[in-house]
PDB file of C-alpha atoms and ligand atoms in Angstrom:
ATOM      1  CA  MET A  15      25.842 -11.808  10.391  1.00 85.00           C
ATOM      2  CA  GLU A  16      24.359 -13.133   7.166  1.00 94.00           C
ATOM      3  CA  THR A  17      22.863 -10.548   4.809  1.00 96.00           C
ATOM      4  CA  PHE A  18      21.077 -10.226   1.466  1.00 97.00           C
ATOM      5  CA  ARG A  19      20.925  -7.419  -1.070  1.00 97.00           C
ATOM      6  CA  PHE A  20      17.745  -5.348  -0.880  1.00 98.00           C
ATOM      7  CA  GLU A  21      16.797  -2.754  -3.468  1.00 98.00           C
ATOM      8  CA  ILE A  22      13.847  -0.380  -3.555  1.00 98.00           C
ATOM      9  CA  VAL A  23      13.165   1.300  -6.882  1.00 98.00           C
ATOM     10  CA  THR A  24      10.407   3.663  -8.006  1.00 97.00           C
ATOM     11  CA  ALA A  25       9.752   5.110 -11.471  1.00 95.00           C
ATOM     12  CA  GLU A  26      11.508   8.238 -10.211  1.00 92.00           C
ATOM     13  CA  ALA A  27      14.533   6.988  -8.321  1.00 94.00           C
ATOM     14  CA  SER A  28      16.470   4.273  -6.598  1.00 96.00           C
ATOM     15  CA  VAL A  29      15.394   4.773  -2.996  1.00 96.00           C
ATOM     16  CA  PHE A  30      17.431   2.126  -1.188  1.00 96.00           C
ATOM     17  CA  THR A  31      20.227  -0.327  -2.007  1.00 96.00           C
ATOM     18  CA  ASP A  32      22.202  -2.149   0.649  1.00 96.00           C
ATOM     19  CA  ASP A  33      23.022  -5.495   2.188  1.00 97.00           C
ATOM     20  CA  VAL A  34      20.589  -6.083   5.024  1.00 97.00           C
ATOM     21  CA  GLN A  35      19.778  -8.721   7.628  1.00 97.00           C
ATOM     22  CA  GLU A  36      16.006  -8.494   7.757  1.00 97.00           C
ATOM     23  CA  VAL A  37      13.109  -6.744   6.035  1.00 98.00           C
ATOM     24  CA  ILE A  38       9.502  -6.665   7.210  1.00 97.00           C
ATOM     25  CA  LEU A  39       6.821  -5.339   4.873  1.00 97.00           C
ATOM     26  CA  TRP A  40       3.165  -5.704   3.926  1.00 95.00           C
ATOM     27  CA  GLY A  41       2.083  -8.136   1.231  1.00 94.00           C
ATOM     28  CA  THR A  42      -1.557  -8.098   0.166  1.00 90.00           C
ATOM     29  CA  GLU A  43      -2.084 -11.176   2.380  1.00 90.00           C
ATOM     30  CA  GLY A  44      -0.479  -9.633   5.447  1.00 94.00           C
ATOM     31  CA  GLN A  45       2.901  -8.861   6.989  1.00 96.00           C
ATOM     32  CA  MET A  46       5.940 -10.635   5.551  1.00 96.00           C
ATOM     33  CA  THR A  47       9.415 -11.094   7.008  1.00 97.00           C
ATOM     34  CA  ILE A  48      12.277 -11.566   4.578  1.00 97.00           C
ATOM     35  CA  LEU A  49      15.479 -13.109   5.910  1.00 97.00           C
ATOM     36  CA  PRO A  50      18.589 -14.353   4.081  1.00 96.00           C
ATOM     37  CA  LYS A  51      17.924 -17.418   1.884  1.00 94.00           C
ATOM     38  CA  HIS A  52      14.188 -16.746   1.727  1.00 94.00           C
ATOM     39  CA  ALA A  53      12.460 -18.860  -0.920  1.00 95.00           C
ATOM     40  CA  SER A  54      12.027 -17.125  -4.283  1.00 95.00           C
ATOM     41  CA  LEU A  55       8.667 -15.442  -4.754  1.00 95.00           C
ATOM     42  CA  MET A  56       6.817 -12.637  -6.500  1.00 96.00           C
ATOM     43  CA  THR A  57       3.980 -10.816  -4.820  1.00 96.00           C
ATOM     44  CA  MET A  58       2.025  -7.580  -4.767  1.00 96.00           C
ATOM     45  CA  LEU A  59       2.507  -5.255  -1.822  1.00 96.00           C
ATOM     46  CA  ALA A  60      -0.132  -3.260   0.035  1.00 94.00           C
ATOM     47  CA  PRO A  61       0.693   0.309   1.084  1.00 94.00           C
ATOM     48  CA  GLY A  62       2.471   0.198   4.428  1.00 95.00           C
ATOM     49  CA  ASP A  63       5.626   0.661   6.432  1.00 96.00           C
ATOM     50  CA  ILE A  64       8.881  -1.177   5.679  1.00 97.00           C
ATOM     51  CA  TYR A  65      11.227  -2.166   8.493  1.00 96.00           C
ATOM     52  CA  ILE A  66      14.856  -2.730   7.539  1.00 97.00           C
ATOM     53  CA  LYS A  67      17.570  -4.067   9.829  1.00 97.00           C
ATOM     54  CA  GLY A  68      20.970  -3.497   8.322  1.00 93.00           C
ATOM     55  CA  LYS A  69      24.509  -2.300   8.876  1.00 85.00           C
ATOM     56  CA  GLU A  70      23.280   1.125   9.906  1.00 80.00           C
ATOM     57  CA  GLY A  71      20.829  -0.250  12.426  1.00 90.00           C
ATOM     58  CA  GLU A  72      17.077  -0.181  12.060  1.00 93.00           C
ATOM     59  CA  GLN A  73      15.157   2.079   9.747  1.00 93.00           C
ATOM     60  CA  TYR A  74      11.617   2.561   8.491  1.00 95.00           C
ATOM     61  CA  LEU A  75      10.308   3.665   5.136  1.00 97.00           C
ATOM     62  CA  ALA A  76       6.794   4.159   3.779  1.00 97.00           C
ATOM     63  CA  GLU A  77       5.708   2.525   0.528  1.00 97.00           C
ATOM     64  CA  SER A  78       2.536   3.052  -1.464  1.00 96.00           C
ATOM     65  CA  GLY A  79       2.096  -0.438  -2.846  1.00 94.00           C
ATOM     66  CA  GLY A  80       4.080  -2.182  -5.528  1.00 96.00           C
ATOM     67  CA  PHE A  81       5.636  -5.449  -6.470  1.00 97.00           C
ATOM     68  CA  LEU A  82       8.150  -7.550  -4.547  1.00 97.00           C
ATOM     69  CA  GLU A  83      10.493 -10.064  -6.127  1.00 98.00           C
ATOM     70  CA  VAL A  84      12.566 -12.325  -3.886  1.00 97.00           C
ATOM     71  CA  ARG A  85      15.367 -13.899  -5.917  1.00 96.00           C
ATOM     72  CA  SER A  86      18.301 -16.030  -4.907  1.00 93.00           C
ATOM     73  CA  ASP A  87      20.745 -13.149  -5.542  1.00 91.00           C
ATOM     74  CA  LYS A  88      18.664 -10.209  -4.283  1.00 97.00           C
ATOM     75  CA  VAL A  89      15.289  -8.865  -3.225  1.00 98.00           C
ATOM     76  CA  ILE A  90      13.758  -6.090  -5.336  1.00 98.00           C
ATOM     77  CA  LEU A  91      10.834  -3.888  -4.444  1.00 98.00           C
ATOM     78  CA  LEU A  92       9.311  -1.944  -7.336  1.00 98.00           C
ATOM     79  CA  ALA A  93       7.271   0.618  -5.451  1.00 97.00           C
ATOM     80  CA  ASP A  94       4.611   3.018  -6.746  1.00 96.00           C
ATOM     81  CA  ALA A  95       6.110   5.522  -4.301  1.00 97.00           C
ATOM     82  CA  CYS A  96       8.462   5.124  -1.362  1.00 97.00           C
ATOM     83  CA  GLU A  97       9.867   7.614   1.119  1.00 97.00           C
ATOM     84  CA  ARG A  98      12.546   7.438   3.760  1.00 95.00           C
ATOM     85  CA  VAL A  99      11.310   8.782   7.060  1.00 95.00           C
ATOM     86  CA  GLU A 100      13.333  11.994   6.756  1.00 94.00           C
ATOM     87  CA  ASP A 101      11.654  12.737   3.409  1.00 95.00           C
ATOM     88  CA  ILE A 102       8.100  12.389   4.676  1.00 97.00           C
ATOM     89  CA  ASP A 103       6.169  15.631   4.932  1.00 98.00           C
ATOM     90  CA  GLU A 104       3.965  14.969   7.938  1.00 98.00           C
ATOM     91  CA  ASP A 105       1.615  17.890   7.307  1.00 98.00           C
ATOM     92  CA  ARG A 106       1.042  16.706   3.755  1.00 98.00           C
ATOM     93  CA  ALA A 107       0.271  13.187   4.961  1.00 98.00           C
ATOM     94  CA  GLU A 108      -2.118  14.550   7.618  1.00 98.00           C
ATOM     95  CA  ALA A 109      -3.878  16.653   4.953  1.00 98.00           C
ATOM     96  CA  ALA A 110      -4.145  13.628   2.632  1.00 98.00           C
ATOM     97  CA  LYS A 111      -5.572  11.554   5.495  1.00 98.00           C
ATOM     98  CA  LYS A 112      -8.161  14.226   6.305  1.00 98.00           C
ATOM     99  CA  ARG A 113      -9.198  14.573   2.647  1.00 96.00           C
ATOM    100  CA  ALA A 114      -9.590  10.819   2.278  1.00 96.00           C
ATOM    101  CA  GLU A 115     -11.576  10.497   5.511  1.00 96.00           C
ATOM    102  CA  GLU A 116     -13.902  13.318   4.463  1.00 95.00           C
ATOM    103  CA  THR A 117     -14.555  11.683   1.089  1.00 93.00           C
ATOM    104  CA  LEU A 118     -15.232   8.330   2.741  1.00 93.00           C
ATOM    105  CA  LYS A 119     -17.591   9.920   5.242  1.00 92.00           C
ATOM    106  CA  ALA A 120     -19.480  11.987   2.644  1.00 89.00           C
ATOM    107  CA  SER A 121     -19.908   9.264   0.018  1.00 83.00           C
ATOM    108  CA  PRO A 122     -18.903   5.807   1.246  1.00 78.00           C
ATOM    109  CA  ALA A 123     -20.723   4.049  -1.629  1.00 82.00           C
ATOM    110  CA  HIS A 124     -19.405   6.336  -4.397  1.00 82.00           C
ATOM    111  CA  PRO A 125     -16.669   4.995  -6.715  1.00 82.00           C
ATOM    112  CA  ASP A 126     -14.465   7.809  -5.345  1.00 83.00           C
ATOM    113  CA  ALA A 127     -14.472   5.938  -2.027  1.00 89.00           C
ATOM    114  CA  VAL A 128     -12.182   3.260  -3.479  1.00 92.00           C
ATOM    115  CA  ILE A 129      -9.657   5.929  -4.446  1.00 93.00           C
ATOM    116  CA  ALA A 130     -10.056   7.620  -1.077  1.00 95.00           C
ATOM    117  CA  GLU A 131      -9.493   4.344   0.726  1.00 94.00           C
ATOM    118  CA  ALA A 132      -6.210   3.806  -1.120  1.00 94.00           C
ATOM    119  CA  ALA A 133      -5.163   7.406  -0.373  1.00 96.00           C
ATOM    120  CA  LEU A 134      -6.058   6.842   3.280  1.00 96.00           C
ATOM    121  CA  ARG A 135      -3.848   3.737   3.415  1.00 95.00           C
ATOM    122  CA  ARG A 136      -0.920   5.627   1.898  1.00 96.00           C
ATOM    123  CA  SER A 137      -1.281   8.520   4.310  1.00 97.00           C
ATOM    124  CA  LEU A 138      -1.571   6.172   7.307  1.00 97.00           C
ATOM    125  CA  ALA A 139       1.600   4.342   6.230  1.00 96.00           C
ATOM    126  CA  ARG A 140       3.500   7.653   6.079  1.00 98.00           C
ATOM    127  CA  LEU A 141       2.173   8.797   9.432  1.00 98.00           C
ATOM    128  CA  LYS A 142       3.019   5.451  11.031  1.00 97.00           C
ATOM    129  CA  VAL A 143       6.633   5.737   9.881  1.00 97.00           C
ATOM    130  CA  VAL A 144       6.911   9.293  11.237  1.00 96.00           C
ATOM    131  CA  GLU A 145       5.387   8.109  14.510  1.00 96.00           C
ATOM    132  CA  LYS A 146       7.830   5.199  14.779  1.00 92.00           C
ATOM    133  CA  ARG A 147      10.784   7.528  14.438  1.00 86.00           C
ATOM    134  CA  ARG A 148       9.311   9.826  17.083  1.00 88.00           C
ATOM    135  CA  TYR A 149       8.835   6.870  19.431  1.00 85.00           C
ATOM    136  CA  LYS A 150      12.386   5.627  18.797  1.00 81.00           C
ATOM    137  CA  LYS A 151      13.871   9.066  19.461  1.00 81.00           C
ATOM    138  CA  LYS A 152      11.895   9.343  22.697  1.00 82.00           C
ATOM    139  CA  ALA A 153      12.977   5.877  23.835  1.00 84.00           C
ATOM    140  CA  ALA A 154      16.633   6.744  23.111  1.00 82.00           C
ATOM    141  CA  SER A 155      16.585  10.023  25.050  1.00 80.00           C
TER     142      SER A 155
HETATM  143  P1  ATP B 282      -0.897  13.560  -1.815  1.00 63.77           P
HETATM  144  O1  ATP B 282      -2.405  13.492  -1.864  1.00 63.77           O
HETATM  145  O2  ATP B 282      -0.378  14.346  -0.655  1.00 63.77           O
HETATM  146  O3  ATP B 282      -0.271  13.934  -3.147  1.00 63.77           O
HETATM  147  P2  ATP B 282      -0.552  10.769  -2.436  1.00 63.77           P
HETATM  148  O4  ATP B 282      -0.697   9.606  -1.517  1.00 63.77           O
HETATM  149  O5  ATP B 282      -1.622  10.924  -3.478  1.00 63.77           O
HETATM  150  O6  ATP B 282      -0.392  12.065  -1.517  1.00 63.77           O
HETATM  151  P3  ATP B 282       1.407   9.511  -4.064  1.00 63.77           P
HETATM  152  O7  ATP B 282       0.632   9.458  -5.350  1.00 63.77           O
HETATM  153  O8  ATP B 282       1.511   8.251  -3.270  1.00 63.77           O
HETATM  154  O9  ATP B 282       0.860  10.707  -3.159  1.00 63.77           O
HETATM  155  O10 ATP B 282       2.898  10.030  -4.364  1.00 63.77           O
HETATM  156  C1  ATP B 282       3.184  11.064  -5.311  1.00 63.77           C
HETATM  157  C2  ATP B 282       4.582  11.558  -5.017  1.00 63.77           C
HETATM  158  O11 ATP B 282       4.568  12.377  -3.847  1.00 63.77           O
HETATM  159  C3  ATP B 282       5.598  10.450  -4.739  1.00 63.77           C
HETATM  160  O12 ATP B 282       6.851  10.848  -5.235  1.00 63.77           O
HETATM  161  C4  ATP B 282       5.640  10.368  -3.208  1.00 63.77           C
HETATM  162  O13 ATP B 282       6.875   9.881  -2.735  1.00 63.77           O
HETATM  163  C5  ATP B 282       5.405  11.836  -2.823  1.00 63.77           C
HETATM  164  N1  ATP B 282       4.673  12.009  -1.562  1.00 63.77           N
HETATM  165  C6  ATP B 282       3.367  11.818  -1.342  1.00 63.77           C
HETATM  166  N2  ATP B 282       3.040  12.145  -0.085  1.00 63.77           N
HETATM  167  C7  ATP B 282       4.172  12.532   0.512  1.00 63.77           C
HETATM  168  C8  ATP B 282       4.499  12.991   1.845  1.00 63.77           C
HETATM  169  N3  ATP B 282       3.572  13.098   2.805  1.00 63.77           N
HETATM  170  N4  ATP B 282       5.776  13.326   2.109  1.00 63.77           N
HETATM  171  C9  ATP B 282       6.729  13.227   1.152  1.00 63.77           C
HETATM  172  N5  ATP B 282       6.496  12.807  -0.109  1.00 63.77           N
HETATM  173  C10 ATP B 282       5.231  12.452  -0.429  1.00 63.77           C
END
């Protein structure tokens, strides 16, 4: 099976490096699928879930927006933040979601609403990844 090198890096750490078969993530224009020999590109990413199909099967991560570079030798994601599913604190994400929703409800036209909307997107991405793992575990049992 043909693969390509995929790396996810944040300011804090290298989160993922491996040869993979397929990556699906969220560009600002919508969902993108990266396969081997994808044309070179650079694009911004929206906060969302990342699907990776690789040697160790399928896995999901959450990213909080960033920058994607598809090169001929590898694909690099510079993420503002990125967590593997096992590192996501679900309660924290639920609390962040609630805070953001309350701000949006109380003052939808306030400049804070823009910040709250971004926080809401990040929390929803984390919760979606946790939910996907739960669904996968259920389906496997
Ligand atoms: P919060 O309001 O809970 O801090 P946030 O969306 O503002 O969430 P970020 O600014 O995106 O947080 O990330 C700050 C750091 O905290 C990053 O290292 C990120 O990986 C981590 N982080 C944020 N939320 C979670 C979570 N629910 N579980 C695990 N790590 C998280």
